[in-house]
Structure formats: C-alpha cells, structure tokens
PDB file of C-alpha atoms and ligand atoms in Angstrom:
ATOM      1  CA  MET A   1      96.910 109.059 100.587  1.00 91.00           C
ATOM      2  CA  LEU A   2      97.733 110.026  96.982  1.00 96.00           C
ATOM      3  CA  GLU A   3      99.704 113.077  98.136  1.00 96.00           C
ATOM      4  CA  ASN A   4     102.243 110.792  99.831  1.00 97.00           C
ATOM      5  CA  ILE A   5     102.998 108.879  96.650  1.00 98.00           C
ATOM      6  CA  ARG A   6     105.675 110.058  94.247  1.00 98.00           C
ATOM      7  CA  ILE A   7     106.293 108.798  90.751  1.00 98.00           C
ATOM      8  CA  VAL A   8     110.004 108.495  89.916  1.00 98.00           C
ATOM      9  CA  LEU A   9     111.184 108.200  86.295  1.00 98.00           C
ATOM     10  CA  ILE A  10     114.769 107.110  85.760  1.00 98.00           C
ATOM     11  CA  ASN A  11     116.858 108.328  82.802  1.00 98.00           C
ATOM     12  CA  THR A  12     113.844 108.895  80.562  1.00 98.00           C
ATOM     13  CA  SER A  13     114.975 109.266  76.932  1.00 98.00           C
ATOM     14  CA  HIS A  14     111.954 110.859  75.287  1.00 98.00           C
ATOM     15  CA  PRO A  15     110.719 114.169  76.727  1.00 98.00           C
ATOM     16  CA  GLY A  16     107.292 113.460  75.190  1.00 98.00           C
ATOM     17  CA  ASN A  17     106.986 110.489  77.529  1.00 98.00           C
ATOM     18  CA  ILE A  18     107.648 112.720  80.541  1.00 98.00           C
ATOM     19  CA  GLY A  19     104.764 114.941  79.428  1.00 98.00           C
ATOM     20  CA  SER A  20     102.482 111.937  78.913  1.00 98.00           C
ATOM     21  CA  VAL A  21     103.401 110.662  82.377  1.00 98.00           C
ATOM     22  CA  ALA A  22     102.477 114.048  83.899  1.00 98.00           C
ATOM     23  CA  ARG A  23      99.095 113.830  82.207  1.00 98.00           C
ATOM     24  CA  ALA A  24      98.562 110.208  83.262  1.00 98.00           C
ATOM     25  CA  MET A  25      99.389 111.149  86.855  1.00 98.00           C
ATOM     26  CA  LYS A  26      97.192 114.217  87.056  1.00 98.00           C
ATOM     27  CA  THR A  27      94.138 112.416  85.668  1.00 98.00           C
ATOM     28  CA  MET A  28      94.483 110.003  88.581  1.00 98.00           C
ATOM     29  CA  GLY A  29      95.129 112.689  91.206  1.00 98.00           C
ATOM     30  CA  LEU A  30      98.897 112.249  91.614  1.00 98.00           C
ATOM     31  CA  LEU A  31     101.019 115.379  91.345  1.00 98.00           C
ATOM     32  CA  ASP A  32     104.482 114.556  92.699  1.00 98.00           C
ATOM     33  CA  LEU A  33     106.832 113.732  89.807  1.00 98.00           C
ATOM     34  CA  TRP A  34     110.579 113.125  90.295  1.00 98.00           C
ATOM     35  CA  LEU A  35     112.970 112.811  87.370  1.00 98.00           C
ATOM     36  CA  VAL A  36     116.339 111.110  87.808  1.00 98.00           C
ATOM     37  CA  GLY A  37     118.778 112.290  85.123  1.00 98.00           C
ATOM     38  CA  PRO A  38     116.270 112.867  82.296  1.00 98.00           C
ATOM     39  CA  LEU A  39     118.020 113.046  78.918  1.00 98.00           C
ATOM     40  CA  GLN A  40     116.114 116.168  77.857  1.00 98.00           C
ATOM     41  CA  PHE A  41     114.132 118.230  80.337  1.00 98.00           C
ATOM     42  CA  PRO A  42     112.564 120.766  80.295  1.00 98.00           C
ATOM     43  CA  HIS A  43     111.502 120.336  76.669  1.00 98.00           C
ATOM     44  CA  ALA A  44     108.736 121.599  74.372  1.00 98.00           C
ATOM     45  CA  LYS A  45     107.648 118.013  73.581  1.00 98.00           C
ATOM     46  CA  ALA A  46     107.085 117.355  77.292  1.00 98.00           C
ATOM     47  CA  GLU A  47     104.884 120.451  77.571  1.00 98.00           C
ATOM     48  CA  GLU A  48     102.975 119.448  74.456  1.00 98.00           C
ATOM     49  CA  MET A  49     102.221 115.916  75.643  1.00 98.00           C
ATOM     50  CA  ALA A  50     101.359 117.055  79.178  1.00 98.00           C
ATOM     51  CA  SER A  51      98.413 119.050  77.798  1.00 98.00           C
ATOM     52  CA  GLY A  52      96.585 120.402  80.881  1.00 98.00           C
ATOM     53  CA  ALA A  53      99.125 118.841  83.250  1.00 98.00           C
ATOM     54  CA  THR A  54     101.992 121.264  82.670  1.00 98.00           C
ATOM     55  CA  ASP A  55     101.755 122.227  86.361  1.00 98.00           C
ATOM     56  CA  VAL A  56     102.960 118.702  87.220  1.00 98.00           C
ATOM     57  CA  LEU A  57     105.987 119.295  84.981  1.00 98.00           C
ATOM     58  CA  ALA A  58     106.596 122.759  86.429  1.00 98.00           C
ATOM     59  CA  GLN A  59     106.761 121.399  89.960  1.00 98.00           C
ATOM     60  CA  ALA A  60     108.682 118.210  89.062  1.00 98.00           C
ATOM     61  CA  THR A  61     111.886 117.605  91.032  1.00 98.00           C
ATOM     62  CA  VAL A  62     114.983 116.791  88.957  1.00 98.00           C
ATOM     63  CA  VAL A  63     117.821 114.916  90.708  1.00 98.00           C
ATOM     64  CA  ASN A  64     120.958 113.056  89.621  1.00 98.00           C
ATOM     65  CA  THR A  65     120.555 109.769  91.453  1.00 98.00           C
ATOM     66  CA  LEU A  66     117.793 107.365  92.435  1.00 98.00           C
ATOM     67  CA  ASP A  67     119.051 107.456  96.039  1.00 98.00           C
ATOM     68  CA  GLU A  68     118.279 111.179  96.212  1.00 98.00           C
ATOM     69  CA  ALA A  69     114.813 110.653  94.766  1.00 98.00           C
ATOM     70  CA  ILE A  70     113.828 108.033  97.345  1.00 98.00           C
ATOM     71  CA  ALA A  71     115.931 109.056 100.393  1.00 98.00           C
ATOM     72  CA  ASP A  72     112.926 109.834 102.613  1.00 98.00           C
ATOM     73  CA  CYS A  73     110.724 106.980 101.332  1.00 98.00           C
ATOM     74  CA  CYS A  74     109.739 104.059 103.568  1.00 97.00           C
ATOM     75  CA  LEU A  75     108.205 101.959 100.799  1.00 97.00           C
ATOM     76  CA  VAL A  76     109.781 101.775  97.345  1.00 98.00           C
ATOM     77  CA  VAL A  77     107.989  99.896  94.592  1.00 98.00           C
ATOM     78  CA  GLY A  78     109.772  99.047  91.334  1.00 98.00           C
ATOM     79  CA  THR A  79     107.986  98.302  88.074  1.00 98.00           C
ATOM     80  CA  SER A  80     109.417  95.834  85.622  1.00 94.00           C
ATOM     81  CA  ALA A  81     108.361  94.127  82.432  1.00 89.00           C
ATOM     82  CA  ARG A  82     110.859  91.310  82.942  1.00 78.00           C
ATOM     83  CA  MET A  83     111.746  88.792  85.645  1.00 72.00           C
ATOM     84  CA  ARG A  84     115.250  89.036  87.103  1.00 73.00           C
ATOM     85  CA  ALA A  85     117.929  86.553  88.186  1.00 75.00           C
ATOM     86  CA  VAL A  86     117.348  86.799  91.948  1.00 82.00           C
ATOM     87  CA  PRO A  87     113.582  86.658  92.539  1.00 90.00           C
ATOM     88  CA  TRP A  88     112.096  89.520  94.580  1.00 93.00           C
ATOM     89  CA  PRO A  89     108.662  89.868  96.208  1.00 94.00           C
ATOM     90  CA  LEU A  90     106.495  90.322  93.118  1.00 95.00           C
ATOM     91  CA  VAL A  91     102.905  91.561  93.170  1.00 96.00           C
ATOM     92  CA  SER A  92     100.191  92.628  90.771  1.00 97.00           C
ATOM     93  CA  PRO A  93      99.412  96.327  90.271  1.00 98.00           C
ATOM     94  CA  ARG A  94      96.245  95.875  92.352  1.00 98.00           C
ATOM     95  CA  ALA A  95      98.025  94.187  95.255  1.00 97.00           C
ATOM     96  CA  ALA A  96     100.740  96.870  95.173  1.00 98.00           C
ATOM     97  CA  ALA A  97      98.098  99.606  95.247  1.00 97.00           C
ATOM     98  CA  GLU A  98      96.418  97.971  98.249  1.00 96.00           C
ATOM     99  CA  LYS A  99      99.743  97.736 100.086  1.00 95.00           C
ATOM    100  CA  ILE A 100     100.481 101.370  99.261  1.00 96.00           C
ATOM    101  CA  ARG A 101      97.016 102.452 100.399  1.00 95.00           C
ATOM    102  CA  ALA A 102      97.565 100.760 103.749  1.00 92.00           C
ATOM    103  CA  GLU A 103     100.917 102.497 104.297  1.00 92.00           C
ATOM    104  CA  ALA A 104     100.533 105.841 102.522  1.00 91.00           C
ATOM    105  CA  PRO A 105      98.791 107.788 105.263  1.00 87.00           C
ATOM    106  CA  ALA A 106     101.845 107.360 107.519  1.00 87.00           C
ATOM    107  CA  ASN A 107     104.740 107.045 105.081  1.00 93.00           C
ATOM    108  CA  GLN A 108     106.279 108.620 102.004  1.00 97.00           C
ATOM    109  CA  ILE A 109     106.096 106.162  99.124  1.00 98.00           C
ATOM    110  CA  ALA A 110     107.809 105.967  95.721  1.00 98.00           C
ATOM    111  CA  VAL A 111     106.915 104.013  92.599  1.00 98.00           C
ATOM    112  CA  ILE A 112     109.825 103.898  90.189  1.00 98.00           C
ATOM    113  CA  PHE A 113     109.874 103.417  86.414  1.00 98.00           C
ATOM    114  CA  GLY A 114     112.830 102.643  84.165  1.00 98.00           C
ATOM    115  CA  ASN A 115     114.272 103.949  80.941  1.00 98.00           C
ATOM    116  CA  GLU A 116     112.357 103.172  77.731  1.00 97.00           C
ATOM    117  CA  GLN A 117     115.071 100.923  76.302  1.00 96.00           C
ATOM    118  CA  SER A 118     116.739  99.297  79.257  1.00 95.00           C
ATOM    119  CA  GLY A 119     114.119  99.380  82.026  1.00 96.00           C
ATOM    120  CA  LEU A 120     115.320  99.360  85.643  1.00 96.00           C
ATOM    121  CA  SER A 121     118.818  98.034  86.332  1.00 95.00           C
ATOM    122  CA  ASN A 122     119.442  95.296  88.883  1.00 93.00           C
ATOM    123  CA  ALA A 123     120.958  97.858  91.285  1.00 94.00           C
ATOM    124  CA  GLU A 124     117.810  99.974  90.986  1.00 96.00           C
ATOM    125  CA  LEU A 125     115.497  96.993  91.469  1.00 95.00           C
ATOM    126  CA  GLU A 126     117.498  95.967  94.558  1.00 94.00           C
ATOM    127  CA  ARG A 127     116.537  99.265  96.160  1.00 96.00           C
ATOM    128  CA  CYS A 128     112.868  98.265  96.079  1.00 97.00           C
ATOM    129  CA  HIS A 129     110.751  96.482  98.665  1.00 96.00           C
ATOM    130  CA  LEU A 130     108.360  95.147  96.065  1.00 96.00           C
ATOM    131  CA  HIS A 131     108.351  94.594  92.339  1.00 96.00           C
ATOM    132  CA  VAL A 132     105.238  95.082  90.269  1.00 97.00           C
ATOM    133  CA  ASN A 133     104.612  93.490  86.931  1.00 96.00           C
ATOM    134  CA  ILE A 134     101.675  94.486  84.748  1.00 97.00           C
ATOM    135  CA  PRO A 135     100.442  91.104  83.517  1.00 96.00           C
ATOM    136  CA  ALA A 136     100.625  91.955  79.813  1.00 96.00           C
ATOM    137  CA  ASN A 137     100.797  89.745  76.728  1.00 96.00           C
ATOM    138  CA  PRO A 138     103.721  87.382  77.437  1.00 94.00           C
ATOM    139  CA  ASP A 139     104.751  87.647  73.769  1.00 95.00           C
ATOM    140  CA  TYR A 140     104.887  91.463  73.963  1.00 96.00           C
ATOM    141  CA  SER A 141     104.905  92.590  77.557  1.00 95.00           C
ATOM    142  CA  SER A 142     106.703  95.933  77.475  1.00 96.00           C
ATOM    143  CA  LEU A 143     104.277  98.856  77.718  1.00 98.00           C
ATOM    144  CA  ASN A 144     105.087 102.410  76.748  1.00 98.00           C
ATOM    145  CA  LEU A 145     106.411 104.191  79.841  1.00 98.00           C
ATOM    146  CA  ALA A 146     103.432 106.545  80.198  1.00 98.00           C
ATOM    147  CA  ALA A 147     100.994 103.691  79.577  1.00 98.00           C
ATOM    148  CA  ALA A 148     102.637 101.746  82.411  1.00 98.00           C
ATOM    149  CA  VAL A 149     102.360 104.808  84.678  1.00 98.00           C
ATOM    150  CA  GLN A 150      98.681 105.113  83.718  1.00 98.00           C
ATOM    151  CA  VAL A 151      97.933 101.510  84.687  1.00 98.00           C
ATOM    152  CA  ILE A 152      99.680 101.818  88.067  1.00 98.00           C
ATOM    153  CA  THR A 153      98.235 105.236  88.927  1.00 98.00           C
ATOM    154  CA  TYR A 154      94.747 104.034  87.972  1.00 98.00           C
ATOM    155  CA  GLU A 155      95.074 101.212  90.497  1.00 98.00           C
ATOM    156  CA  LEU A 156      96.331 103.696  93.092  1.00 98.00           C
ATOM    157  CA  ARG A 157      93.298 105.886  92.463  1.00 98.00           C
ATOM    158  CA  VAL A 158      90.868 102.973  92.762  1.00 97.00           C
ATOM    159  CA  ALA A 159      92.562 101.888  95.996  1.00 96.00           C
ATOM    160  CA  SER A 160      92.390 105.455  97.360  1.00 95.00           C
ATOM    161  CA  LEU A 161      88.619 105.501  96.844  1.00 95.00           C
ATOM    162  CA  ASP A 162      88.187 102.539  99.209  1.00 89.00           C
ATOM    163  CA  THR A 163      87.909 104.550 102.394  1.00 80.00           C
ATOM    164  CA  SER A 164      86.629 101.602 104.427  1.00 83.00           C
ATOM    165  CA  ALA A 165      89.915  99.677 104.216  1.00 77.00           C
ATOM    166  CA  ALA A 166      92.145  99.647 107.303  1.00 75.00           C
ATOM    167  CA  THR A 167      95.501 101.362 107.429  1.00 74.00           C
ATOM    168  CA  GLU A 168      98.470  99.676 109.080  1.00 73.00           C
ATOM    169  CA  LYS A 169      99.375 100.775 112.608  1.00 80.00           C
ATOM    170  CA  TRP A 170     102.874 100.477 114.089  1.00 85.00           C
ATOM    171  CA  ASP A 171     104.650 101.878 117.153  1.00 90.00           C
ATOM    172  CA  TYR A 172     107.727 103.303 115.392  1.00 92.00           C
ATOM    173  CA  ARG A 173     107.930 104.681 111.901  1.00 92.00           C
ATOM    174  CA  LEU A 174     109.590 102.482 109.299  1.00 94.00           C
ATOM    175  CA  ALA A 175     113.193 103.148 108.319  1.00 97.00           C
ATOM    176  CA  THR A 176     113.625 105.360 105.282  1.00 97.00           C
ATOM    177  CA  HIS A 177     115.598 104.377 102.207  1.00 97.00           C
ATOM    178  CA  GLU A 178     118.455 106.625 103.327  1.00 97.00           C
ATOM    179  CA  GLU A 179     118.587 104.900 106.731  1.00 97.00           C
ATOM    180  CA  MET A 180     118.510 101.492 105.027  1.00 97.00           C
ATOM    181  CA  GLU A 181     121.386 102.491 102.728  1.00 97.00           C
ATOM    182  CA  LYS A 182     123.501 103.630 105.694  1.00 96.00           C
ATOM    183  CA  PHE A 183     122.754 100.311 107.355  1.00 97.00           C
ATOM    184  CA  PHE A 184     123.776  98.336 104.243  1.00 97.00           C
ATOM    185  CA  THR A 185     127.026 100.334 104.030  1.00 96.00           C
ATOM    186  CA  HIS A 186     127.750  99.646 107.707  1.00 96.00           C
ATOM    187  CA  LEU A 187     126.776  95.958 107.360  1.00 97.00           C
ATOM    188  CA  GLN A 188     129.071  95.507 104.368  1.00 97.00           C
ATOM    189  CA  GLU A 189     131.914  97.249 106.216  1.00 96.00           C
ATOM    190  CA  VAL A 190     131.590  94.860 109.180  1.00 96.00           C
ATOM    191  CA  LEU A 191     131.206  91.764 107.003  1.00 97.00           C
ATOM    192  CA  VAL A 192     134.434  92.693 105.212  1.00 96.00           C
ATOM    193  CA  GLU A 193     136.213  93.389 108.527  1.00 96.00           C
ATOM    194  CA  ILE A 194     135.290  89.981 109.938  1.00 96.00           C
ATOM    195  CA  ASP A 195     136.249  88.337 106.620  1.00 96.00           C
ATOM    196  CA  PHE A 196     132.760  86.990 105.993  1.00 96.00           C
ATOM    197  CA  LEU A 197     132.446  89.010 102.775  1.00 96.00           C
ATOM    198  CA  LYS A 198     135.398  88.939 100.399  1.00 95.00           C
ATOM    199  CA  MET A 199     135.193  91.809  97.960  1.00 91.00           C
ATOM    200  CA  SER A 200     137.293  89.796  95.497  1.00 94.00           C
ATOM    201  CA  ALA A 201     134.443  87.237  95.377  1.00 92.00           C
ATOM    202  CA  PRO A 202     131.320  88.991  96.685  1.00 90.00           C
ATOM    203  CA  ARG A 203     128.914  86.563  94.968  1.00 91.00           C
ATOM    204  CA  LYS A 204     125.344  87.661  95.623  1.00 93.00           C
ATOM    205  CA  LEU A 205     125.726  88.099  99.379  1.00 96.00           C
ATOM    206  CA  MET A 206     124.795  91.796  99.592  1.00 96.00           C
ATOM    207  CA  THR A 207     121.945  91.337  97.109  1.00 95.00           C
ATOM    208  CA  ARG A 208     120.501  88.535  99.240  1.00 96.00           C
ATOM    209  CA  LEU A 209     120.960  90.517 102.451  1.00 97.00           C
ATOM    210  CA  ARG A 210     119.273  93.517 100.829  1.00 96.00           C
ATOM    211  CA  ARG A 211     116.347  91.347  99.828  1.00 95.00           C
ATOM    212  CA  PHE A 212     116.144  89.893 103.324  1.00 97.00           C
ATOM    213  CA  PHE A 213     116.188  93.234 105.177  1.00 97.00           C
ATOM    214  CA  ASN A 214     113.891  94.942 102.680  1.00 96.00           C
ATOM    215  CA  ARG A 215     111.440  92.104 103.163  1.00 96.00           C
ATOM    216  CA  ALA A 216     111.668  92.532 106.948  1.00 96.00           C
ATOM    217  CA  ARG A 217     110.854  96.280 106.752  1.00 95.00           C
ATOM    218  CA  PRO A 218     112.711  97.323 109.931  1.00 96.00           C
ATOM    219  CA  ASP A 219     111.378 100.311 111.870  1.00 96.00           C
ATOM    220  CA  VAL A 220     113.700 102.978 113.324  1.00 95.00           C
ATOM    221  CA  MET A 221     113.969 101.199 116.678  1.00 96.00           C
ATOM    222  CA  GLU A 222     114.929  97.902 115.016  1.00 96.00           C
ATOM    223  CA  MET A 223     117.363  99.787 112.815  1.00 96.00           C
ATOM    224  CA  ASN A 224     118.936 101.356 115.900  1.00 95.00           C
ATOM    225  CA  ILE A 225     119.396  97.870 117.391  1.00 96.00           C
ATOM    226  CA  LEU A 226     120.945  96.500 114.172  1.00 97.00           C
ATOM    227  CA  ARG A 227     123.329  99.461 113.888  1.00 96.00           C
ATOM    228  CA  GLY A 228     124.188  99.137 117.584  1.00 95.00           C
ATOM    229  CA  MET A 229     125.013  95.431 117.067  1.00 96.00           C
ATOM    230  CA  LEU A 230     127.316  96.239 114.150  1.00 96.00           C
ATOM    231  CA  SER A 231     129.068  98.938 116.178  1.00 94.00           C
ATOM    232  CA  ALA A 232     129.465  96.498 119.095  1.00 95.00           C
ATOM    233  CA  VAL A 233     131.176  94.011 116.760  1.00 95.00           C
ATOM    234  CA  GLN A 234     133.567  96.752 115.652  1.00 94.00           C
ATOM    235  CA  THR A 235     134.240  97.857 119.227  1.00 94.00           C
ATOM    236  CA  ALA A 236     134.875  94.255 120.325  1.00 94.00           C
ATOM    237  CA  ARG A 237     137.459  93.981 117.575  1.00 93.00           C
ATOM    238  CA  GLY A 238     139.232  97.086 118.882  1.00 91.00           C
ATOM    239  CA  ARG A 239     137.959  99.439 116.226  1.00 81.00           C
ATOM    240  CA  ARG A 240     136.412 102.659 117.440  1.00 73.00           C
ATOM    241  CA  PRO A 241     133.212 103.299 115.524  1.00 64.00           C
ATOM    242  CA  ASP A 242     133.167 106.620 113.730  1.00 67.00           C
ATOM    243  CA  GLU A 243     130.414 108.422 115.617  1.00 64.00           C
ATOM    244  CA  SER A 244     130.699 111.490 113.438  1.00 62.00           C
ATOM    245  CA  ARG A 245     129.647 109.442 110.423  1.00 64.00           C
ATOM    246  CA  ASP A 246     126.180 108.784 111.652  1.00 63.00           C
ATOM    247  CA  PRO A 247     125.519 110.066 115.172  1.00 55.00           C
ATOM    248  CA  GLY A 248     122.635 108.613 117.082  1.00 55.00           C
ATOM    249  CA  TYR A 249     123.093 105.021 116.078  1.00 55.00           C
ATOM    250  CA  TYR A 250     125.851 104.105 118.490  1.00 47.00           C
ATOM    251  CA  GLY A 251     124.270 104.684 121.856  1.00 48.00           C
ATOM    252  CA  THR A 252     122.354 101.961 123.632  1.00 46.00           C
ATOM    253  CA  GLN A 253     119.819 104.408 124.993  1.00 46.00           C
ATOM    254  CA  ASP A 254     116.231 103.514 124.135  1.00 52.00           C
ATOM    255  CA  ILE A 255     117.212 100.115 122.768  1.00 47.00           C
ATOM    256  CA  ASN A 256     116.125  98.218 125.869  1.00 46.00           C
ATOM    257  CA  GLU A 257     113.001 100.233 126.325  1.00 46.00           C
TER     258      GLU A 257
HETATM  259  N1  SAH B 301     112.781  97.072  77.664  1.00 66.06           N
HETATM  260  C1  SAH B 301     112.501  97.388  79.022  1.00 66.06           C
HETATM  261  C2  SAH B 301     111.123  97.975  79.149  1.00 66.06           C
HETATM  262  C3  SAH B 301     111.159  99.405  79.276  1.00 66.06           C
HETATM  263  S1  SAH B 301     109.545 100.083  79.265  1.00 66.06           S
HETATM  264  C4  SAH B 301     112.549  96.165  79.870  1.00 66.06           C
HETATM  265  O1  SAH B 301     112.485  95.079  79.338  1.00 66.06           O
HETATM  266  O2  SAH B 301     112.629  96.270  81.098  1.00 66.06           O
HETATM  267  C5  SAH B 301     109.793 101.447  80.378  1.00 66.06           C
HETATM  268  C6  SAH B 301     109.283 101.221  81.770  1.00 66.06           C
HETATM  269  O3  SAH B 301     107.857 101.042  81.768  1.00 66.06           O
HETATM  270  C7  SAH B 301     109.819  99.998  82.494  1.00 66.06           C
HETATM  271  O4  SAH B 301     111.100 100.220  83.049  1.00 66.06           O
HETATM  272  C8  SAH B 301     108.764  99.837  83.578  1.00 66.06           C
HETATM  273  O5  SAH B 301     108.985 100.797  84.579  1.00 66.06           O
HETATM  274  C9  SAH B 301     107.478 100.174  82.822  1.00 66.06           C
HETATM  275  N2  SAH B 301     106.827  98.991  82.247  1.00 66.06           N
HETATM  276  C10 SAH B 301     106.674  98.688  80.948  1.00 66.06           C
HETATM  277  N3  SAH B 301     106.021  97.525  80.798  1.00 66.06           N
HETATM  278  C11 SAH B 301     105.745  97.076  82.052  1.00 66.06           C
HETATM  279  C12 SAH B 301     105.080  95.924  82.574  1.00 66.06           C
HETATM  280  N4  SAH B 301     104.551  94.966  81.790  1.00 66.06           N
HETATM  281  N5  SAH B 301     104.991  95.807  83.921  1.00 66.06           N
HETATM  282  C13 SAH B 301     105.507  96.745  84.743  1.00 66.06           C
HETATM  283  N6  SAH B 301     106.146  97.844  84.302  1.00 66.06           N
HETATM  284  C14 SAH B 301     106.256  98.010  82.981  1.00 66.06           C
END
C-alpha cells in the first residue's frame, strides 16, 4: 500500500525542510517524493537534513506544476492548518490514513503539503478530494512542514500495518486527476456556451461543482457518460465537438453496457 502513496511538496522555501521530509518519509516506509517548483533543490542543506534518507532525495521527481505531480492520482489529499471559505470534506489524519489504506492497493494516491509561509492556495486545495487537519493547539496550529509530514506518514504506516482491514472493490477504476481536469475544462466550456456560467461574474460556481464532483468520485465509465452528455449538448447546439482534443470520450460505445 505505501508504495502507491506519494508525498507532494509545493514551492518549499527551505531546502533543509525537504531533507527533513525525506527522512520523515523513509522512517515510515514511504519513498516517493515529488517536489513542485522547490525554491532551492538540490541543495547541501537538504542532503544534510535527510541524513540516511538521501536516496529519497536522489529519486525525488521535480515538476513545475501541481497538476503534473498528481495527473495519474485517483485520490488527492490536501493538508491544511487553516479552514477555508468554502468548506471541503475534512478528516483527521487517522481517518485520512484509513481511507487511503482502503484505496491504495488499487489506486495511485497523493498527499500534498504547502509552502512554509503561505500553505496551500485555494486553487490547490480545490484539486483535493479530502482535506486533512492535524488537530493542533488552536492558538498555534501551524506545524513545521516536515513535522506535519511526519504526523501524516506515521498514521499511514499504522494504517498499513492493519492487514485485516478490507480494501474497497469497484468495477471500474476511478478517474484520475488528469481526467477530472479535462472534464472540468469541458464542463466550464459548455456552461459558458449555454450562458449558465458568465465569466464576467463566475461567483463560486466552478469551485462548488469541483467540490461536488470530487465528492462523487466518478469512475472512468461515469466520466465517459458525463463527457458524452457534454458533447451531446454541444452537438445539439450545432457545434461539432473537437474529437482530436480528447479522443475516446465522444463515442457512445460501452456507455449503455
Ligand atoms: N502558514 C501556513 C502554514 C504553512 S506550514 C498556513 O497557515 O496554511 C506548511 C505546511 O505544513 C502546510 O501547508 C500543511 O501542508 C502542513 N501543516 C502544517 N500544520 C498543519 C496542520 N495543523 N494540519 C495539517 N497540515 C499542516
């Protein structure tokens, strides 16, 4: 299970923290570290703080955007010290670890952590299915980045040791983040075309729709149906869907299976 879980750090400022995260991960049996636009990496301070976990640093994947880091993930969990304007499904580290344990054998999973100063942005948090808050001292709730990773990875390790717990079974695999993003792009395009969404006054419509569909966790078959419905709306309005953009989502084959 642990091999299907990646830890994603976004725009980390201090290279020493990246090293400490590598160490925190390896002590708990997690080895897959992804860095989105680290300010300084590789760096001697990262190596120093990683101690015996420099192999985790050596095999870390560095990318420019969060979307690249989670493209193939079916469950994305965001960690946050603060509550946000639009509430999101919020769980404890233990409950998140149990959910991850149930899904990890079949799916790639990401747990994402924010920058030391600013944390995760709203756009980043909106890409998550679940938010996790470490129930710290309400008067001083922001943990050091590596300490937060240690708490979460400890819970993941404890959950992984419970071999008696059931894993979730489903007929189709869940949609990946990349497939969800293509769906949201297509959905927004159609909502604008039918004048339901006005880009001059978008309000929180797309945020609420993101929350709704991320809560629903569509599988690939359901995603195919949703994309087919959107294409049918476009066809009915005389617009030929651009099949080259995303082939495979426009046919009706399999949908009525
Ligand atoms: N000032 C930032 C905190 C940044 S701490 C803020 O208010 O959001 C760096 C990262 O550590 C956070 O983005 C989050 O990923 C993690 N973290 C720190 N404290 C946490 C807590 N109590 N619960 C969950 N994650 C936490």
